[in-house]
Short mmCIF file of C-alpha atoms and ligand atoms in Angstrom, two decimals:
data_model
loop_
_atom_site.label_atom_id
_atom_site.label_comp_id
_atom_site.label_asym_id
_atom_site.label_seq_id
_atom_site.Cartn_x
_atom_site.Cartn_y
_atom_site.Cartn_z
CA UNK T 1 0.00 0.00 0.00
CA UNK T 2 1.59 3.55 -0.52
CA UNK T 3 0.04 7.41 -0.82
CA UNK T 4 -1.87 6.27 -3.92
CA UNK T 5 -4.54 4.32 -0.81
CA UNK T 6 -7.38 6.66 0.88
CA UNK T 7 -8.03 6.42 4.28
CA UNK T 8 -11.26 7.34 4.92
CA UNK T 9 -11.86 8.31 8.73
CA UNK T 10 -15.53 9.09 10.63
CA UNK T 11 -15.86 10.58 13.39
CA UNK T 12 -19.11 11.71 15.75
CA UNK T 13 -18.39 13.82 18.76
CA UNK T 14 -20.23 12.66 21.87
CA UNK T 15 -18.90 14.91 24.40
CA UNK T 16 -15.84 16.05 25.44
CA UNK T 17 -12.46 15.70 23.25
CA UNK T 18 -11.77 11.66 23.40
CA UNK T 19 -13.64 10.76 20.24
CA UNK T 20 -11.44 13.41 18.23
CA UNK T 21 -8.78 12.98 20.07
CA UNK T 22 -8.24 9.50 19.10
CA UNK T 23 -9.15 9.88 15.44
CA UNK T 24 -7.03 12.95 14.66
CA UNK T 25 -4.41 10.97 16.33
CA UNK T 26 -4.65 8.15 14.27
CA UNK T 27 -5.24 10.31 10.90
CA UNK T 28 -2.45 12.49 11.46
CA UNK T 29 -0.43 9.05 11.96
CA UNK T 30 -1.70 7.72 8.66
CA UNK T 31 -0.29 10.31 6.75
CA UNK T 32 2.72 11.31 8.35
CA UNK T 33 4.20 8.06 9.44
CA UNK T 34 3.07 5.78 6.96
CA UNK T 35 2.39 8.01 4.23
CA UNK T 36 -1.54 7.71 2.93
CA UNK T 37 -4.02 10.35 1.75
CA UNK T 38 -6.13 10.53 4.47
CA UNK T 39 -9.85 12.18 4.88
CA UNK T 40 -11.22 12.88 7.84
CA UNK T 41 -15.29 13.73 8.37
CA UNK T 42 -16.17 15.23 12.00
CA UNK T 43 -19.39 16.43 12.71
CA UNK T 44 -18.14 18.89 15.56
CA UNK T 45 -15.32 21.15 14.98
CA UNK T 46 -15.59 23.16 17.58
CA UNK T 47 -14.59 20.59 19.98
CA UNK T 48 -11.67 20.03 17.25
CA UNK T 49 -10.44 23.28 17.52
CA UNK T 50 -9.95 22.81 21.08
CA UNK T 51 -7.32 20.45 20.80
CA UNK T 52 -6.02 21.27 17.26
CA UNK T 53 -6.41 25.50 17.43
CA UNK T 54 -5.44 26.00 13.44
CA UNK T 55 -9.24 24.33 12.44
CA UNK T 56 -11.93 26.14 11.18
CA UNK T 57 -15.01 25.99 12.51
CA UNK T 58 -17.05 27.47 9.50
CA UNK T 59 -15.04 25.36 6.53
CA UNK T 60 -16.53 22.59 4.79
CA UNK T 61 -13.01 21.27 3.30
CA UNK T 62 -9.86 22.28 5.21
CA UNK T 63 -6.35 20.58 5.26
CA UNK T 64 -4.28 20.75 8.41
CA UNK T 65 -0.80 18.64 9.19
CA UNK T 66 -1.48 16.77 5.33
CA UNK T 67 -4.76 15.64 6.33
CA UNK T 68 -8.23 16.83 5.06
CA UNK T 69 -10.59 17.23 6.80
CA UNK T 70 -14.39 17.12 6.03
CA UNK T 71 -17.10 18.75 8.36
CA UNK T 72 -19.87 16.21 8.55
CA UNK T 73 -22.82 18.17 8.60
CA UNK T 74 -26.66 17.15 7.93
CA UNK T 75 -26.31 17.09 4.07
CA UNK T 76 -25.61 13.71 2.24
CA UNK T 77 -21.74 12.96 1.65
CA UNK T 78 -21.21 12.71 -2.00
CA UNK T 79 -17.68 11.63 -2.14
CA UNK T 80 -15.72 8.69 -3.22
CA UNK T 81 -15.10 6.23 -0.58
CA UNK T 82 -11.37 5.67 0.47
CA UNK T 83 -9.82 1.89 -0.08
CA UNK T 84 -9.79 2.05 3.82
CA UNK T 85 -12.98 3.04 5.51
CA UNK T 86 -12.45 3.58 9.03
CA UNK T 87 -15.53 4.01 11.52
CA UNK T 88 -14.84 5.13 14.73
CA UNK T 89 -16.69 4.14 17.51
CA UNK T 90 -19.40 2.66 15.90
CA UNK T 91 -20.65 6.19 14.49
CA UNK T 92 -22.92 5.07 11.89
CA UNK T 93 -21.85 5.51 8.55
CA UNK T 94 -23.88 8.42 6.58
CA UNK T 95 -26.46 6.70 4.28
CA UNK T 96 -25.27 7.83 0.90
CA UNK T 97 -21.26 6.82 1.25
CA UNK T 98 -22.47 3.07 2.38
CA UNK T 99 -24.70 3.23 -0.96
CA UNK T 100 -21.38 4.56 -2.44
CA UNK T 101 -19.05 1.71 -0.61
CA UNK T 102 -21.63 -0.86 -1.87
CA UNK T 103 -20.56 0.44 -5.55
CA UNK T 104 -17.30 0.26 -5.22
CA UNK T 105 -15.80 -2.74 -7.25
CA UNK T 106 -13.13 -4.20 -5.32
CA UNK T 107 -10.05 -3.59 -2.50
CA UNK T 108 -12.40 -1.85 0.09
CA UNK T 109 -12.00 -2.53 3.98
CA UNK T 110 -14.25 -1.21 6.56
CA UNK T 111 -13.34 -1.54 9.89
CA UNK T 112 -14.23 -0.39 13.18
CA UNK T 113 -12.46 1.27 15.40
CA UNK T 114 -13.68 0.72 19.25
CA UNK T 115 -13.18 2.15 22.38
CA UNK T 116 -9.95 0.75 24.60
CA UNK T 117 -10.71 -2.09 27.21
CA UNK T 118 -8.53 -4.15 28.85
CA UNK T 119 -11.33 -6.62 29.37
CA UNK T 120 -10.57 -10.45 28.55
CA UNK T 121 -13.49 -10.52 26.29
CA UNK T 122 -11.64 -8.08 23.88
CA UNK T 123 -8.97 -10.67 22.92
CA UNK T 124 -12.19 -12.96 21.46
CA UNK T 125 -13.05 -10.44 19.19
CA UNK T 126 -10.77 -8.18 17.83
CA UNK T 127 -10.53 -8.35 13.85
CA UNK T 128 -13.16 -10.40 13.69
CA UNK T 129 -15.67 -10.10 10.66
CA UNK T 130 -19.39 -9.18 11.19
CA UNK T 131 -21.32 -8.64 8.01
CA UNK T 132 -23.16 -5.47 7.48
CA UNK T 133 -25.00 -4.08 4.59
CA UNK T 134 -23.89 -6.67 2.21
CA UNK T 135 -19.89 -5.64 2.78
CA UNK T 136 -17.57 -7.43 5.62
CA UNK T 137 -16.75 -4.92 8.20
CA UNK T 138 -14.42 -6.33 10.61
CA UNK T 139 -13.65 -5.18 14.50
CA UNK T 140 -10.77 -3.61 15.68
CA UNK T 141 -10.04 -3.22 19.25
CA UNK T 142 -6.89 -1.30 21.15
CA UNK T 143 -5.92 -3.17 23.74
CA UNK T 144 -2.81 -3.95 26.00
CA UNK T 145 -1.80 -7.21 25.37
CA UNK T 146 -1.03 -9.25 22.27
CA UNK T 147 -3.68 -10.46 20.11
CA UNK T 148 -4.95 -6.58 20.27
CA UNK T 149 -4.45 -3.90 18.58
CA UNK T 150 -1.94 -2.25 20.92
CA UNK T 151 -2.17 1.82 21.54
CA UNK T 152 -1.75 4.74 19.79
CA UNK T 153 1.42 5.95 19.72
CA UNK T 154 3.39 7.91 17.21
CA UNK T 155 7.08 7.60 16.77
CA UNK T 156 8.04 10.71 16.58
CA UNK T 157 6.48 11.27 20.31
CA UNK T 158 8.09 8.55 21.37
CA UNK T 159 11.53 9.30 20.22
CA UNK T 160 10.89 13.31 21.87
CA UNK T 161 9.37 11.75 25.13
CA UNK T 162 12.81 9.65 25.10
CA UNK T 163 14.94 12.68 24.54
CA UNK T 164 13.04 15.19 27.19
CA UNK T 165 15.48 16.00 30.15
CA UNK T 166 14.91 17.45 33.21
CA UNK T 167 15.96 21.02 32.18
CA UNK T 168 13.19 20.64 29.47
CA UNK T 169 10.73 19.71 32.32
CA UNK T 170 11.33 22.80 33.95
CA UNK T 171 11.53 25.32 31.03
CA UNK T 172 8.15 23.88 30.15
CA UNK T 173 6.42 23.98 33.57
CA UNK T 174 8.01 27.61 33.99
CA UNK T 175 6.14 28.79 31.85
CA UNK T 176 3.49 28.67 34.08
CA UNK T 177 4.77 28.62 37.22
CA UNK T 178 8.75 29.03 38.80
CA UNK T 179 9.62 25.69 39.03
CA UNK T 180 10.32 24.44 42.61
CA UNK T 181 13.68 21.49 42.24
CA UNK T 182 11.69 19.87 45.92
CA UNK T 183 8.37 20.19 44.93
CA UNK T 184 5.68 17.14 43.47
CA UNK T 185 4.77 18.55 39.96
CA UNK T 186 1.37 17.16 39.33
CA UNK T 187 -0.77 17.65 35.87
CA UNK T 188 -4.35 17.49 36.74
CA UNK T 189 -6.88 16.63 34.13
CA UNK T 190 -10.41 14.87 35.26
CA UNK T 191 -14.31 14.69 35.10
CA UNK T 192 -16.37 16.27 37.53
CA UNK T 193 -14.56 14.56 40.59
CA UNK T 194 -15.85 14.82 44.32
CA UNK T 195 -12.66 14.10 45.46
CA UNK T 196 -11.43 17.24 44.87
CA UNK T 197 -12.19 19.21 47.77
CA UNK T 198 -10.30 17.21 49.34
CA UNK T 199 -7.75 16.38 47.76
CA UNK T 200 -7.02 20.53 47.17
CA UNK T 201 -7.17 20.79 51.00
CA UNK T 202 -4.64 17.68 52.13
CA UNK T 203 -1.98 19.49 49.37
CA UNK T 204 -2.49 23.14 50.99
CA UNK T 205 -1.47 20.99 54.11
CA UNK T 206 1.18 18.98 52.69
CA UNK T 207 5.20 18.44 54.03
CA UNK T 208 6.30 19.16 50.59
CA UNK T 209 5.59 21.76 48.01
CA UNK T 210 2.46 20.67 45.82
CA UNK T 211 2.68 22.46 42.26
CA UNK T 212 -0.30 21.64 40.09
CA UNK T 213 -0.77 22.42 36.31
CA UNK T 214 -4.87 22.08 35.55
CA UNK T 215 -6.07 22.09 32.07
CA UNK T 216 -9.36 24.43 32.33
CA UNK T 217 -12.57 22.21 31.96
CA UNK T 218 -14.38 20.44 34.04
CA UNK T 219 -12.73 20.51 37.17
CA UNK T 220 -11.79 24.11 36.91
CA UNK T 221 -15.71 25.15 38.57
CA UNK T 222 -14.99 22.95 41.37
CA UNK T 223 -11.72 23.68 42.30
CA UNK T 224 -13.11 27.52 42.35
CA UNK T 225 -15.97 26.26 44.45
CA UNK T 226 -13.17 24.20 46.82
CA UNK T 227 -11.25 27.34 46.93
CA UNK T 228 -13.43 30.00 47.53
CA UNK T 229 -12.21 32.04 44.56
CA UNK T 230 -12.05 32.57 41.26
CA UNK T 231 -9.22 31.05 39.36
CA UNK T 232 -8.29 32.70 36.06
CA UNK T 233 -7.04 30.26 33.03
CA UNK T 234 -3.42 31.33 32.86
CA UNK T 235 -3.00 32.72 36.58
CA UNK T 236 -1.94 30.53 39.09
CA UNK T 237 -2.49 30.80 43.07
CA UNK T 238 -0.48 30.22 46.33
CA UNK T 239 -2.34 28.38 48.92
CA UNK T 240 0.31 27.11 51.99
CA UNK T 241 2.36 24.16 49.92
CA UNK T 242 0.26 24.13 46.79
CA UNK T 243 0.04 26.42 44.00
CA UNK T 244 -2.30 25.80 41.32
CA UNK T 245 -2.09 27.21 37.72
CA UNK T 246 -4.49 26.76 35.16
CA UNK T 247 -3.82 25.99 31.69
CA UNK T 248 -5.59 26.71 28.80
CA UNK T 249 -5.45 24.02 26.56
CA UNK T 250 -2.97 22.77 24.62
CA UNK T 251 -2.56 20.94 21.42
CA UNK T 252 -2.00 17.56 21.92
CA UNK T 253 1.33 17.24 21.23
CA UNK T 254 1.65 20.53 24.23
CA UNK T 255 -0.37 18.16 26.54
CA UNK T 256 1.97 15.37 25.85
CA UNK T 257 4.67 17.54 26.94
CA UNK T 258 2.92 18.65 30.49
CA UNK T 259 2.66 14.67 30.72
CA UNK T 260 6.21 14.26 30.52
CA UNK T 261 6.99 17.10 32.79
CA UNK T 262 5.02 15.98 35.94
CA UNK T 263 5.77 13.29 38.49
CA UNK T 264 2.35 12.14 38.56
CA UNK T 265 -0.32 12.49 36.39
CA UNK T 266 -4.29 12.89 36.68
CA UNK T 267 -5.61 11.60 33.29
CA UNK T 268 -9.16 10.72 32.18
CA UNK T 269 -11.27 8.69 29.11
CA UNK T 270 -9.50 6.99 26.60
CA UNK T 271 -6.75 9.01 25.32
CA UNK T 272 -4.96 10.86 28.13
CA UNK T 273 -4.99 7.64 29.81
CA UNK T 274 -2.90 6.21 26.96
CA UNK T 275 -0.71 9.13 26.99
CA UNK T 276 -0.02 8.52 30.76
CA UNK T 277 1.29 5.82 30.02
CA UNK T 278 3.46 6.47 27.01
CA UNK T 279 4.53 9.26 29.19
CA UNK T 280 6.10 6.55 31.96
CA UNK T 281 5.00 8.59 34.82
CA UNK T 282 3.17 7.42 37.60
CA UNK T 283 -1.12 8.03 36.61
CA UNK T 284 -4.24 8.34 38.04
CA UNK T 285 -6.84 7.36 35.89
CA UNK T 286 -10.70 8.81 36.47
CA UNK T 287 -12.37 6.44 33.48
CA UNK T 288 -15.74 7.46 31.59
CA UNK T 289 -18.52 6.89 34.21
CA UNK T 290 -21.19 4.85 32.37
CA UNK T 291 -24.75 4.37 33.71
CA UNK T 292 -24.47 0.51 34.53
CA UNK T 293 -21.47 0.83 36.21
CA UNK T 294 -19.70 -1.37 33.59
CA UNK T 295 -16.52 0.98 34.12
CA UNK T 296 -15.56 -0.71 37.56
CA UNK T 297 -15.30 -3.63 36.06
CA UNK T 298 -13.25 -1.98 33.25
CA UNK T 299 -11.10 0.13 35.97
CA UNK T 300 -10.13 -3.17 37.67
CA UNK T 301 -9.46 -5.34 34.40
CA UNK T 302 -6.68 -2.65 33.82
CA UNK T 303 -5.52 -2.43 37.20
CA UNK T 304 -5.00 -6.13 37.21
CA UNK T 305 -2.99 -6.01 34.10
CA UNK T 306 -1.16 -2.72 34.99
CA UNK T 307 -0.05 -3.98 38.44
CA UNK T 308 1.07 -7.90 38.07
CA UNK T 309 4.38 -7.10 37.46
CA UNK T 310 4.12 -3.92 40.71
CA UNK T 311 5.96 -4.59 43.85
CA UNK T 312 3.22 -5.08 46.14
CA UNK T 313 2.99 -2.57 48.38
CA UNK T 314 2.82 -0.01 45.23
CA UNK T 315 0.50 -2.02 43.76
CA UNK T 316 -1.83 -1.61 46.73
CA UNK T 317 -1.38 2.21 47.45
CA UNK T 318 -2.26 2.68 43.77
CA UNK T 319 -5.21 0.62 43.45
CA UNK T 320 -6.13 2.25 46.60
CA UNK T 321 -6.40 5.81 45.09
CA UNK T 322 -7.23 4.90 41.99
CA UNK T 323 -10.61 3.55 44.15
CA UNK T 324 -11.05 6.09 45.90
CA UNK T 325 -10.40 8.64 43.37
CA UNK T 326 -12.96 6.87 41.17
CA UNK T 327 -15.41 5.68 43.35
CA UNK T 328 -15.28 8.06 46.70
CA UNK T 329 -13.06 6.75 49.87
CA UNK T 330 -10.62 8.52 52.35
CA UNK T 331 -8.60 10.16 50.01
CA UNK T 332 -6.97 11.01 52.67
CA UNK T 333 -5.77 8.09 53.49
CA UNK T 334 -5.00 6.69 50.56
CA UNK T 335 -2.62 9.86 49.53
CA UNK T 336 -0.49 9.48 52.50
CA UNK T 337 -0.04 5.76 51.30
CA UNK T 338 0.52 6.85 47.51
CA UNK T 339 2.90 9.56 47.78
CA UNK T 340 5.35 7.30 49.33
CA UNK T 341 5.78 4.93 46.66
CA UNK T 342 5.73 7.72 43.42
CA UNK T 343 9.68 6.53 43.01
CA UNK T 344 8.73 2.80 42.69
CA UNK T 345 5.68 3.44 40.47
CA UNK T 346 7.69 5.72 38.46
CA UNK T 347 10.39 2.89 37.33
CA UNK T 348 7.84 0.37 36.90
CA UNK T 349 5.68 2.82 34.30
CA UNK T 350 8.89 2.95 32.66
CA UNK T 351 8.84 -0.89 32.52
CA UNK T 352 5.01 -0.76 31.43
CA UNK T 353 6.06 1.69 28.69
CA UNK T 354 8.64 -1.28 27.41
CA UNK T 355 6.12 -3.64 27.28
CA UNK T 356 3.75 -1.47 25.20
CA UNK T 357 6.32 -0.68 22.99
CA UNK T 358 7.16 -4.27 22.00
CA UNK T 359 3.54 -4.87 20.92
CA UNK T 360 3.57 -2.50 18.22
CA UNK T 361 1.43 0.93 18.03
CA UNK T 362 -1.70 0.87 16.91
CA UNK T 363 -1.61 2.54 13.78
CA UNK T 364 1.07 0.19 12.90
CA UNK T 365 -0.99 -2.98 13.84
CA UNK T 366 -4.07 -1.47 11.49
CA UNK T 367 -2.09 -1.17 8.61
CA UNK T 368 -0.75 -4.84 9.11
CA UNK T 369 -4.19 -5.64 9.45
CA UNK T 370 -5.62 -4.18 6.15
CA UNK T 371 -2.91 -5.64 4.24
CA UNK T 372 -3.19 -8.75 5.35
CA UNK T 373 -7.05 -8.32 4.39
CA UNK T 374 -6.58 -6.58 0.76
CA UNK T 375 -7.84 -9.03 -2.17
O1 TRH J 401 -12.14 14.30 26.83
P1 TRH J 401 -12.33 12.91 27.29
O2 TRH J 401 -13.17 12.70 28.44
O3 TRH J 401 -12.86 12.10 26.10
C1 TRH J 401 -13.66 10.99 25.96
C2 TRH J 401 -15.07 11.31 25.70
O4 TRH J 401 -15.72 11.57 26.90
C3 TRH J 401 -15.68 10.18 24.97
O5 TRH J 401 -17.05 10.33 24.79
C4 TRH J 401 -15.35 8.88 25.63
O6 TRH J 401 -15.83 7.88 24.83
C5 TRH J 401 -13.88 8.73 25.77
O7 TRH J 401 -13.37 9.82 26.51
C6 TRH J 401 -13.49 7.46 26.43
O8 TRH J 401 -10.88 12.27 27.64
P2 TRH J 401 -9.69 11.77 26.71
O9 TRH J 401 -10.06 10.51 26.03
O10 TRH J 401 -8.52 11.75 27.55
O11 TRH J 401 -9.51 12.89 25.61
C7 TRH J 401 -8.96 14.14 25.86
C8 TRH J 401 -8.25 14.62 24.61
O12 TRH J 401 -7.93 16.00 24.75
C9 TRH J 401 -6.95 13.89 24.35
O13 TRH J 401 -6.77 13.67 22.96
C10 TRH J 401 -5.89 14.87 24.84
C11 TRH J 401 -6.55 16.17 24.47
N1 TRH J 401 -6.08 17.34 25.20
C12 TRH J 401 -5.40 18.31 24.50
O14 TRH J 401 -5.15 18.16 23.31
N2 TRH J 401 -5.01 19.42 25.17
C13 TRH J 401 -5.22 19.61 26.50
O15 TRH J 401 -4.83 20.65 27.04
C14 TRH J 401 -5.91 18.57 27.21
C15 TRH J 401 -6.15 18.73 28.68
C16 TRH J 401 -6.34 17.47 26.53
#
């Protein structure tokens, strides 16, 4: 396959930035690591613009880092599909390209692209076929062992994230904030999270120096309602040992860096998780609350995998928080266990990060996986 194959990317925006996230992750990857034309249709782009600040919210057609991009609007999508048709998330497919797949002679593959689990289940179907409207469209699933697809990761972020040195940590955090050489640097990015209140209240009290870099969003209401005040994006406060700035947000690769720079990280969804842990920094993951509770069980198939190879006590204090910080607890509690082990956690996310790496990244994996289903 070479630049002469279309990738064909959909994606629908349910809320926040995960679902583009992912896909103009992946696009981007498709055509400037392995080298295809790539389309990609969004039906928000507002919500792309917040992570990607050179889109256009009022352009139909727009090309940005050699992909194009498509606003998916109400209208019927008269195009020609792509040899590659990519569905993210199970979005639905507009009516008039299937009609237009289903013309299509020959060399098509649909696929779909779903969310990240590390549930066993996943390892039964990924790449499996499942026929719809007359065409095959198989199942692809990220995932953290073999026999998945692996993660998104791009090469050229993983060679920078290899190269970043201290000194680059602290030209990029002082930006925001003088950096502190005794200080915990901690990036702070959830949902609506109870916890906090308190957790802003046991730093103010803390031994050490607490600096915290908080992407506005969500938690920034709550953290002015813990506070008392208002916090501006771009100012930063002084509270005993913490200080708190607030970031505006970044582009992704920007993000990546405040990952890097941190000791520990507070990530959330799907794709700042997997950042966290490209990043090799010791994470605390708030996952997607879902109705049925289904993400506990999701929460804990990760933690079992993330932690078998964790000395134990580690293994505990994280799993602790991680609890607690999902689920409501003594936080408390289970901070004054964490923050003793960051230094072990932080040497084995480097060893995580080596066993990602040896599975392949995910892009890489998909393009194995259409070749090896091209007629
Ligand atoms: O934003 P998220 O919560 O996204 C999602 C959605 O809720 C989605 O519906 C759900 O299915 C999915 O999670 C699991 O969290 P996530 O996945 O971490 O996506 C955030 C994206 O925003 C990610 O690509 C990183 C990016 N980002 C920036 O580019 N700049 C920033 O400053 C920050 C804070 C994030």
């Amino acid at each position: 396959m070479n630049n002469t194959v279309r990738w064909d990317i959909f994606c629908r925006v349910i809320d926040n930035y995960g679902d583009i996230g992912v896909c103009w992750r992946l696009a981007r990857q498709l055509s400037l690591e392995h080298g295809f034309a790539v389309r990609l249709m969004v039906d928000d782009l507002a919500s792309f613009q917040r992570i990607q600040s050179d889109i256009c919210t009022d352009q139909a057609q727009q090309f940005c880092s050699g992909v194009e991009v498509l606003h998916w609007g109400d209208s019927p999508l008269e195009i020609e599909p792509g040899e590659v048709v990519i569905e993210a998330f199970a979005c639905d497919l507009p009516a008039s390209y299937i009609a237009a797949m289903k013309a299509k002679p020959s060399g098509l593959v649909w696929l779909n692209l779903e969310y990240l689990s590390a549930e066993d289940w996943v390892l039964g179907c990924h790449g499996l076929p499942s026929p719809a409207q007359g065409l095959a469209k198989f199942f692809f699933f990220p995932g953290f062992v073999d026999g998945t697809g692996g993660l998104l990761g791009e090469q050229a972020q993983l060679s920078a994230r290899a190269a970043w040195s201290q000194a680059d940590s602290e030209d990029y955090l002082g930006q925001w904030q003088a950096v502190d050489a005794h200080s915990l640097k901690v990036s702070l990015f959830a949902y609506e999270n109870q916890g906090l209140a308190d957790l802003l209240s046991l730093w103010q009290q803390s031994d050490i120096p607490v600096q915290v870099f908080m992407p506005e969003g969500l938690l920034l209401p709550l953290a002015e309602a813990a506070l008392g005040q208002a916090l501006p994006v771009g100012g930063t406060i002084c509270l005993g040992a913490l200080s708190l700035s607030v970031l505006p947000m970044q582009s992704q690769d920007e993000y990546d860096r405040l990952l890097w720079s941190c000791d520990l990280n507070f990530v959330r969804g799907e794709d700042s998780f997997v950042r966290a842990q490209w990043a090799a920094l010791p994470l605390v993951w708030h996952i997607y609350p879902q109705d049925d509770d289904a993400h506990r069980v999701k929460l804990d198939a990760f933690l079992a995998h993330y932690l078998s190879a964790c000395p134990s006590e580690s293994a505990q204090a994280l799993n602790d928080f991680w609890q607690v910080w999902n689920h409501g607890g003594d936080l408390q509690a289970a901070w004054h266990m964490l923050l003793p082990q960051i230094s072990v956690l932080t040497t084995h996310a480097a060893l995580w990060r080596e066993n990602l790496i040896k599975r392949g990244d995910l892009a890489t994996n998909l393009v194995r996986f259409v070749n090896s289903k091209v007629k």
